[in-house]
Amino acid sequence: MKFTIEHVSKSFEKKQVLKDIDFTFENGKIYGLLGRNGAGKTTLFNCINGDIKTDGGKFSLEVDGTVRKTEPQDIGYVLSTPTVPEFLTGREFLKFFLDIHEDRIENKKTIDEYFEYVSIAPEDRDKLLKDYSHGMKNKMQMLVNIIAEPRVLLLDEPLTSLDVVVAEEMKQVLRSLKKDCITIFSTHIMDLALDLCDEIVLLNHGVLEVVDKSDLDSREFKEKIITALREDGNE
Amino acid sequence: MSKTLRLSFSLKNTYRVNSIIYALKQIPLIKKLIPGKAYQSRGLKVFANVLFWIWEVLSTFLWKLVYFLLMFFLPMSFLGISEGTEPAAFLHLLLILSAIGAFLNTYMFDPTKDKYYAMILLGMNAKEYTLVNYFYEIIRLLLGFTAFGLLFGLLAGLKVWECLLIPLFVAGVKFIYAAVELVRYEKNRKVVSGISQNVARLILAGVLLLFAYGLPALGIMIPRTISIGIMGAVIFAGILSWWKIFAFTQYHAMYKEILFGAMVLMDPSAQREIQQKQERKNISADTGISSNKKGFEYLNELFIKRHRKILWTSAIRIAVIAALVFAGLLVVTVAMPEEKAELNELVMTFLPYFVFIMYVLNRGTQFTRALFVNCDHSLLTYSFYKQPKMILKLFRIRLWELIKVNLLPAGVVGGGLALLLFASGGTANPLNYVIIIVSVMCMSIFFSVHYLMLYYLLQPYNAGTELKSGTYGIIMWVTYIACFVMMKLRLPTFVFGLCTIAFCILYSVVACALVYKVAPKTFRIRS
């Protein structure tokens, strides 16, 4: 499976944020998307998720040799600030989500099995989501995105504000998922990107470019990334 | 001092000019004419600057004109002031209203953004900044009160020299109040702010207003010579108070206390946080709430049950109040048969008035806001929720729900009106009863459709749950004005009722068609 971005551009008034981007992501990999503040990472994610219209270009998926336009259900999007319907309990949210996706989900599990998967304790499962902690809301958001089995999973700095235990649990979940989907992970934390991601992609000057790691140790790789991000026009 | 004056003007000017540009950028069509780099555009800045200065000059005089018209001229014509006592009545009002103005409109203790930017963020000398700006405001006050104090004072029969005392007196009252508060701060570190003090001041203002207008209505007022004497004494005390204002050294510490609390409340993100907390409080924590439905019906049922307080409880409350009002009117028709004819005529011509009443009673704004903040705000980030068939399915469910909520008070109002018509003598055409009930219910359905349609077509909120659509704001205003204008309309119930029913049906059909065609593209979180 491949996810391809072809000639995608996006401007806000006169500022061109995405410049004719061409890039192909492959199945089984976690891509770390790095870029300076304001580089356009969230804009790119919003365009892929259909929240913002692009000025031009297209997103397509190649599945078993057949290329087609991406559909909304192909994309899962986990935001840095978890968004869950706060008037529902954790169990109700999962039930609603499973009802909506009942035709799509293969190997459907019980609600409690899903809770176990992201380590949400039994006593928290019937609480209103408004009373969940930030980390628990984040787990719920991640969980429903995983249940929907998207082909492309976008993660916009989802681990930044989590405590170390929850962050480690989430990393394990992401690693366990990677063989079935393309994961694109945006972060500001270099060590997290290097630890979790198979490829590092920079969003620089509105275009995507892979940072080649061959023959570099971790320190040299980091320096190469920093140097690329510091290049002219980025200061 | 002159540097402080220049800097404070430049600061105030910059943020007000930027606010004008921002406001212009929110208006549909006009925003397209404004360049992307508007905040750097010199021409646009000069234009906004000119607007700012025109407003500064106009407001110096305009508010005083409005003040004298509304607080002096109009009330005096209603109070039945006997001939020859106008000058005394005018001065009576001036004395009491100026006392109210001294503590409600202080200039000095108001927590404003420009003070926060200058004294807290930019660290400008608090004393210099305060004195320069206070002096500027007092000059504006003197100019405004001289012009209109002279005009309205002469109209009331005062002598020119008495009129010329007015601006000095008003400034003097403000100086005295400011000086008293500064002394109070020096003694016990208490500043003029906080809700409890505001409430106390509002109550005091209410009592003084009673004295201001109530006494002249009873023919009692402060004699003219005593008023003039008080004014002279106040001017003298005001001059002494100015010395205190000038000598006070703790402006920085005092403003820190005044501004910090107020600025937290003015900060948009803090306001948002407070608002979101408030919205969350509307979610019922009742653990017994459940639903046997599935999918979107399940989601909707739980939403309605957990928001019962802001949706159904308010609608029930409105319905009960409406029922009590109509019960009261029915009692009037029985107890005072002589009023029947007038009431009957009123019911037969007053239907247009109910457009505004149904506008006020409808729960559309609260319903759509709760929908966004507590539900759609989060679910719109999931791709399944944005699929056209899902959007339209949920729209249908929600529309029915909102119609039900609004129909309860509408049913009571419509039924009450029909009963009132019957009790007050009835009508030759029995169809009028049906028309009244159906048209009021149609109005209610119209507002349900109108608000939900606008929500789906314009989705006015951004990810921070702020209302960000200029178009939505304008349509809300147009809706209000249109409903308000309806109150002036007097048409036979039969004609207006039929027109209303036809219009509501047509509007609902067109609105639903529009939602089906456009909402799948527009129902998104505003970026």
Short mmCIF file of N, CA and C in Angstrom, two decimals, chain B residues 236-327:
data_model
loop_
_atom_site.label_atom_id
_atom_site.label_comp_id
_atom_site.label_asym_id
_atom_site.label_seq_id
_atom_site.Cartn_x
_atom_site.Cartn_y
_atom_site.Cartn_z
N PHE B 236 -14.89 73.92 44.42
CA PHE B 236 -13.79 74.26 45.33
C PHE B 236 -13.12 72.98 45.87
N ALA B 237 -13.94 72.04 46.32
CA ALA B 237 -13.40 70.78 46.85
C ALA B 237 -12.70 69.99 45.75
N GLY B 238 -13.21 70.12 44.52
CA GLY B 238 -12.60 69.44 43.38
C GLY B 238 -11.18 69.92 43.15
N ILE B 239 -11.00 71.25 43.29
CA ILE B 239 -9.64 71.82 43.09
C ILE B 239 -8.70 71.25 44.15
N LEU B 240 -9.18 71.16 45.40
CA LEU B 240 -8.35 70.59 46.47
C LEU B 240 -8.05 69.12 46.20
N SER B 241 -9.07 68.41 45.66
CA SER B 241 -8.90 66.98 45.39
C SER B 241 -7.86 66.74 44.30
N TRP B 242 -7.80 67.67 43.36
CA TRP B 242 -6.82 67.53 42.28
C TRP B 242 -5.41 67.43 42.86
N TRP B 243 -5.20 68.16 43.94
CA TRP B 243 -3.88 68.10 44.60
C TRP B 243 -3.58 66.67 45.05
N LYS B 244 -4.59 65.99 45.60
CA LYS B 244 -4.39 64.60 46.06
C LYS B 244 -4.08 63.68 44.88
N ILE B 245 -4.85 63.88 43.81
CA ILE B 245 -4.64 63.04 42.61
C ILE B 245 -3.22 63.22 42.09
N PHE B 246 -2.75 64.45 42.14
CA PHE B 246 -1.41 64.77 41.63
C PHE B 246 -0.32 64.23 42.55
N ALA B 247 -0.58 64.30 43.88
CA ALA B 247 0.46 63.92 44.84
C ALA B 247 0.53 62.42 45.11
N PHE B 248 -0.50 61.70 44.74
CA PHE B 248 -0.57 60.25 45.02
C PHE B 248 0.61 59.54 44.36
N THR B 249 1.26 58.64 45.10
CA THR B 249 2.49 58.03 44.57
C THR B 249 2.36 56.53 44.27
N GLN B 250 1.20 55.95 44.58
CA GLN B 250 1.13 54.49 44.48
C GLN B 250 0.31 53.98 43.30
N TYR B 251 0.35 54.74 42.21
CA TYR B 251 -0.45 54.34 41.05
C TYR B 251 -0.06 52.95 40.53
N HIS B 252 1.26 52.69 40.48
CA HIS B 252 1.71 51.42 39.91
C HIS B 252 1.14 50.23 40.70
N ALA B 253 1.29 50.29 42.02
CA ALA B 253 0.80 49.20 42.87
C ALA B 253 -0.72 49.07 42.75
N MET B 254 -1.40 50.20 42.72
CA MET B 254 -2.86 50.17 42.66
C MET B 254 -3.34 49.56 41.33
N TYR B 255 -2.72 49.98 40.22
CA TYR B 255 -3.16 49.45 38.93
C TYR B 255 -2.82 47.98 38.77
N LYS B 256 -1.75 47.55 39.41
CA LYS B 256 -1.43 46.12 39.35
C LYS B 256 -2.62 45.33 39.88
N GLU B 257 -3.15 45.81 41.00
CA GLU B 257 -4.29 45.11 41.61
C GLU B 257 -5.55 45.22 40.75
N ILE B 258 -5.78 46.43 40.22
CA ILE B 258 -7.00 46.63 39.42
C ILE B 258 -6.92 45.82 38.13
N LEU B 259 -5.74 45.87 37.48
CA LEU B 259 -5.66 45.33 36.12
C LEU B 259 -5.47 43.82 36.06
N PHE B 260 -4.75 43.25 37.00
CA PHE B 260 -4.46 41.82 36.88
C PHE B 260 -5.74 40.98 36.86
N GLY B 261 -6.59 41.22 37.83
CA GLY B 261 -7.83 40.45 37.90
C GLY B 261 -8.68 40.67 36.67
N ALA B 262 -8.79 41.93 36.26
CA ALA B 262 -9.66 42.24 35.12
C ALA B 262 -9.09 41.67 33.83
N MET B 263 -7.76 41.72 33.69
CA MET B 263 -7.17 41.25 32.43
C MET B 263 -7.29 39.75 32.26
N VAL B 264 -7.27 39.03 33.38
CA VAL B 264 -7.48 37.58 33.27
C VAL B 264 -8.85 37.33 32.63
N LEU B 265 -9.83 38.15 33.05
CA LEU B 265 -11.17 37.98 32.50
C LEU B 265 -11.27 38.47 31.06
N MET B 266 -10.39 39.44 30.69
CA MET B 266 -10.44 39.98 29.32
C MET B 266 -9.67 39.10 28.35
N ASP B 267 -8.73 38.29 28.85
CA ASP B 267 -7.92 37.46 27.99
C ASP B 267 -8.81 36.44 27.26
N PRO B 268 -8.78 36.44 25.91
CA PRO B 268 -9.69 35.57 25.18
C PRO B 268 -9.56 34.10 25.58
N SER B 269 -8.31 33.63 25.80
CA SER B 269 -8.17 32.20 26.12
C SER B 269 -8.75 31.90 27.50
N ALA B 270 -8.59 32.86 28.44
CA ALA B 270 -9.17 32.65 29.78
C ALA B 270 -10.70 32.69 29.69
N GLN B 271 -11.19 33.61 28.87
CA GLN B 271 -12.65 33.69 28.70
C GLN B 271 -13.19 32.39 28.12
N ARG B 272 -12.43 31.87 27.13
CA ARG B 272 -12.83 30.62 26.49
C ARG B 272 -12.88 29.49 27.50
N GLU B 273 -11.84 29.47 28.34
CA GLU B 273 -11.74 28.43 29.36
C GLU B 273 -12.95 28.50 30.29
N ILE B 274 -13.29 29.73 30.71
CA ILE B 274 -14.44 29.91 31.61
C ILE B 274 -15.72 29.46 30.93
N GLN B 275 -15.84 29.85 29.65
CA GLN B 275 -17.04 29.50 28.89
C GLN B 275 -17.16 27.99 28.74
N GLN B 276 -16.03 27.35 28.41
CA GLN B 276 -16.07 25.90 28.22
C GLN B 276 -16.43 25.19 29.52
N LYS B 277 -15.89 25.70 30.62
CA LYS B 277 -16.21 25.11 31.93
C LYS B 277 -17.72 25.23 32.17
N GLN B 278 -18.25 26.41 31.80
CA GLN B 278 -19.67 26.65 31.99
C GLN B 278 -20.49 25.67 31.14
N GLU B 279 -20.05 25.48 29.89
CA GLU B 279 -20.77 24.56 28.99
C GLU B 279 -20.72 23.14 29.56
N ARG B 280 -19.54 22.77 30.11
CA ARG B 280 -19.41 21.41 30.67
C ARG B 280 -20.35 21.23 31.87
N LYS B 281 -20.56 22.32 32.60
CA LYS B 281 -21.46 22.23 33.76
C LYS B 281 -22.88 21.89 33.32
N ASN B 282 -23.19 22.24 32.06
CA ASN B 282 -24.54 21.96 31.55
C ASN B 282 -24.76 20.48 31.28
N ILE B 283 -23.67 19.70 31.29
CA ILE B 283 -23.80 18.27 31.03
C ILE B 283 -24.22 17.58 32.34
N SER B 284 -25.34 16.87 32.28
CA SER B 284 -25.83 16.20 33.49
C SER B 284 -24.91 15.05 33.87
N ALA B 285 -24.61 14.95 35.16
CA ALA B 285 -23.74 13.87 35.64
C ALA B 285 -24.57 12.68 36.14
N ASP B 286 -25.87 12.70 35.86
CA ASP B 286 -26.77 11.63 36.31
C ASP B 286 -26.34 10.29 35.70
N THR B 287 -25.94 9.35 36.53
CA THR B 287 -25.43 8.07 36.02
C THR B 287 -26.56 7.17 35.54
N GLY B 288 -27.79 7.54 35.86
CA GLY B 288 -28.92 6.71 35.44
C GLY B 288 -29.32 6.94 33.98
N ILE B 289 -28.73 7.94 33.35
CA ILE B 289 -29.11 8.25 31.96
C ILE B 289 -28.54 7.18 31.02
N SER B 290 -29.40 6.66 30.16
CA SER B 290 -28.91 5.67 29.18
C SER B 290 -29.80 5.71 27.95
N SER B 291 -29.46 4.92 26.96
CA SER B 291 -30.27 4.87 25.74
C SER B 291 -30.22 3.46 25.17
N ASN B 292 -31.34 3.03 24.61
CA ASN B 292 -31.38 1.70 23.96
C ASN B 292 -31.23 1.80 22.46
N LYS B 293 -31.03 3.04 21.98
CA LYS B 293 -30.96 3.22 20.53
C LYS B 293 -29.58 2.87 20.00
N LYS B 294 -29.38 3.14 18.70
CA LYS B 294 -28.12 2.76 18.05
C LYS B 294 -27.60 3.91 17.21
N GLY B 295 -26.30 3.99 17.04
CA GLY B 295 -25.70 4.94 16.10
C GLY B 295 -26.03 6.38 16.45
N PHE B 296 -26.44 7.16 15.43
CA PHE B 296 -26.69 8.58 15.64
C PHE B 296 -27.91 8.84 16.53
N GLU B 297 -28.90 7.95 16.47
CA GLU B 297 -30.06 8.12 17.37
C GLU B 297 -29.61 7.98 18.82
N TYR B 298 -28.68 7.06 19.03
CA TYR B 298 -28.10 6.83 20.37
C TYR B 298 -27.36 8.09 20.84
N LEU B 299 -26.51 8.61 19.95
CA LEU B 299 -25.74 9.83 20.27
C LEU B 299 -26.69 10.98 20.60
N ASN B 300 -27.71 11.16 19.75
CA ASN B 300 -28.63 12.28 19.93
C ASN B 300 -29.43 12.15 21.23
N GLU B 301 -29.90 10.93 21.50
CA GLU B 301 -30.72 10.75 22.70
C GLU B 301 -29.90 11.06 23.97
N LEU B 302 -28.67 10.58 23.98
CA LEU B 302 -27.83 10.86 25.16
C LEU B 302 -27.53 12.36 25.26
N PHE B 303 -27.32 12.99 24.09
CA PHE B 303 -27.05 14.44 24.11
C PHE B 303 -28.23 15.20 24.70
N ILE B 304 -29.42 14.86 24.24
CA ILE B 304 -30.62 15.57 24.72
C ILE B 304 -30.83 15.30 26.21
N LYS B 305 -30.68 14.04 26.61
CA LYS B 305 -30.92 13.71 28.03
C LYS B 305 -29.90 14.40 28.92
N ARG B 306 -28.65 14.46 28.47
CA ARG B 306 -27.61 15.06 29.34
C ARG B 306 -27.61 16.59 29.27
N HIS B 307 -28.36 17.16 28.31
CA HIS B 307 -28.46 18.63 28.23
C HIS B 307 -29.88 19.10 28.52
N ARG B 308 -30.61 18.26 29.22
CA ARG B 308 -32.01 18.55 29.51
C ARG B 308 -32.17 19.92 30.17
N LYS B 309 -31.21 20.23 31.05
CA LYS B 309 -31.30 21.48 31.81
C LYS B 309 -31.37 22.70 30.88
N ILE B 310 -30.47 22.74 29.88
CA ILE B 310 -30.47 23.96 29.04
C ILE B 310 -31.45 23.85 27.88
N LEU B 311 -31.92 22.65 27.56
CA LEU B 311 -32.85 22.54 26.43
C LEU B 311 -34.29 22.46 26.92
N TRP B 312 -34.67 21.35 27.53
CA TRP B 312 -36.06 21.15 27.91
C TRP B 312 -36.47 21.94 29.14
N THR B 313 -35.60 22.00 30.15
CA THR B 313 -36.01 22.69 31.38
C THR B 313 -36.36 24.15 31.08
N SER B 314 -35.52 24.81 30.26
CA SER B 314 -35.82 26.21 29.92
C SER B 314 -37.11 26.31 29.13
N ALA B 315 -37.30 25.38 28.17
CA ALA B 315 -38.51 25.42 27.35
C ALA B 315 -39.75 25.21 28.23
N ILE B 316 -39.64 24.29 29.20
CA ILE B 316 -40.78 24.03 30.10
C ILE B 316 -41.06 25.28 30.95
N ARG B 317 -39.96 25.88 31.42
CA ARG B 317 -40.12 27.09 32.25
C ARG B 317 -40.83 28.20 31.45
N ILE B 318 -40.39 28.38 30.22
CA ILE B 318 -41.01 29.42 29.36
C ILE B 318 -42.49 29.09 29.15
N ALA B 319 -42.77 27.81 28.91
CA ALA B 319 -44.16 27.40 28.66
C ALA B 319 -45.02 27.68 29.89
N VAL B 320 -44.48 27.39 31.07
CA VAL B 320 -45.25 27.62 32.31
C VAL B 320 -45.52 29.11 32.50
N ILE B 321 -44.48 29.93 32.28
CA ILE B 321 -44.66 31.39 32.43
C ILE B 321 -45.71 31.89 31.44
N ALA B 322 -45.60 31.41 30.17
CA ALA B 322 -46.58 31.82 29.16
C ALA B 322 -47.99 31.41 29.59
N ALA B 323 -48.11 30.19 30.13
CA ALA B 323 -49.43 29.71 30.57
C ALA B 323 -49.98 30.60 31.68
N LEU B 324 -49.09 31.01 32.61
CA LEU B 324 -49.52 31.89 33.71
C LEU B 324 -49.98 33.25 33.18
N VAL B 325 -49.23 33.80 32.22
CA VAL B 325 -49.60 35.10 31.65
C VAL B 325 -50.98 35.01 31.01
N PHE B 326 -51.19 33.95 30.21
CA PHE B 326 -52.50 33.81 29.56
C PHE B 326 -53.61 33.56 30.58
N ALA B 327 -53.29 32.80 31.63
CA ALA B 327 -54.29 32.57 32.68
C ALA B 327 -54.67 33.91 33.30
#
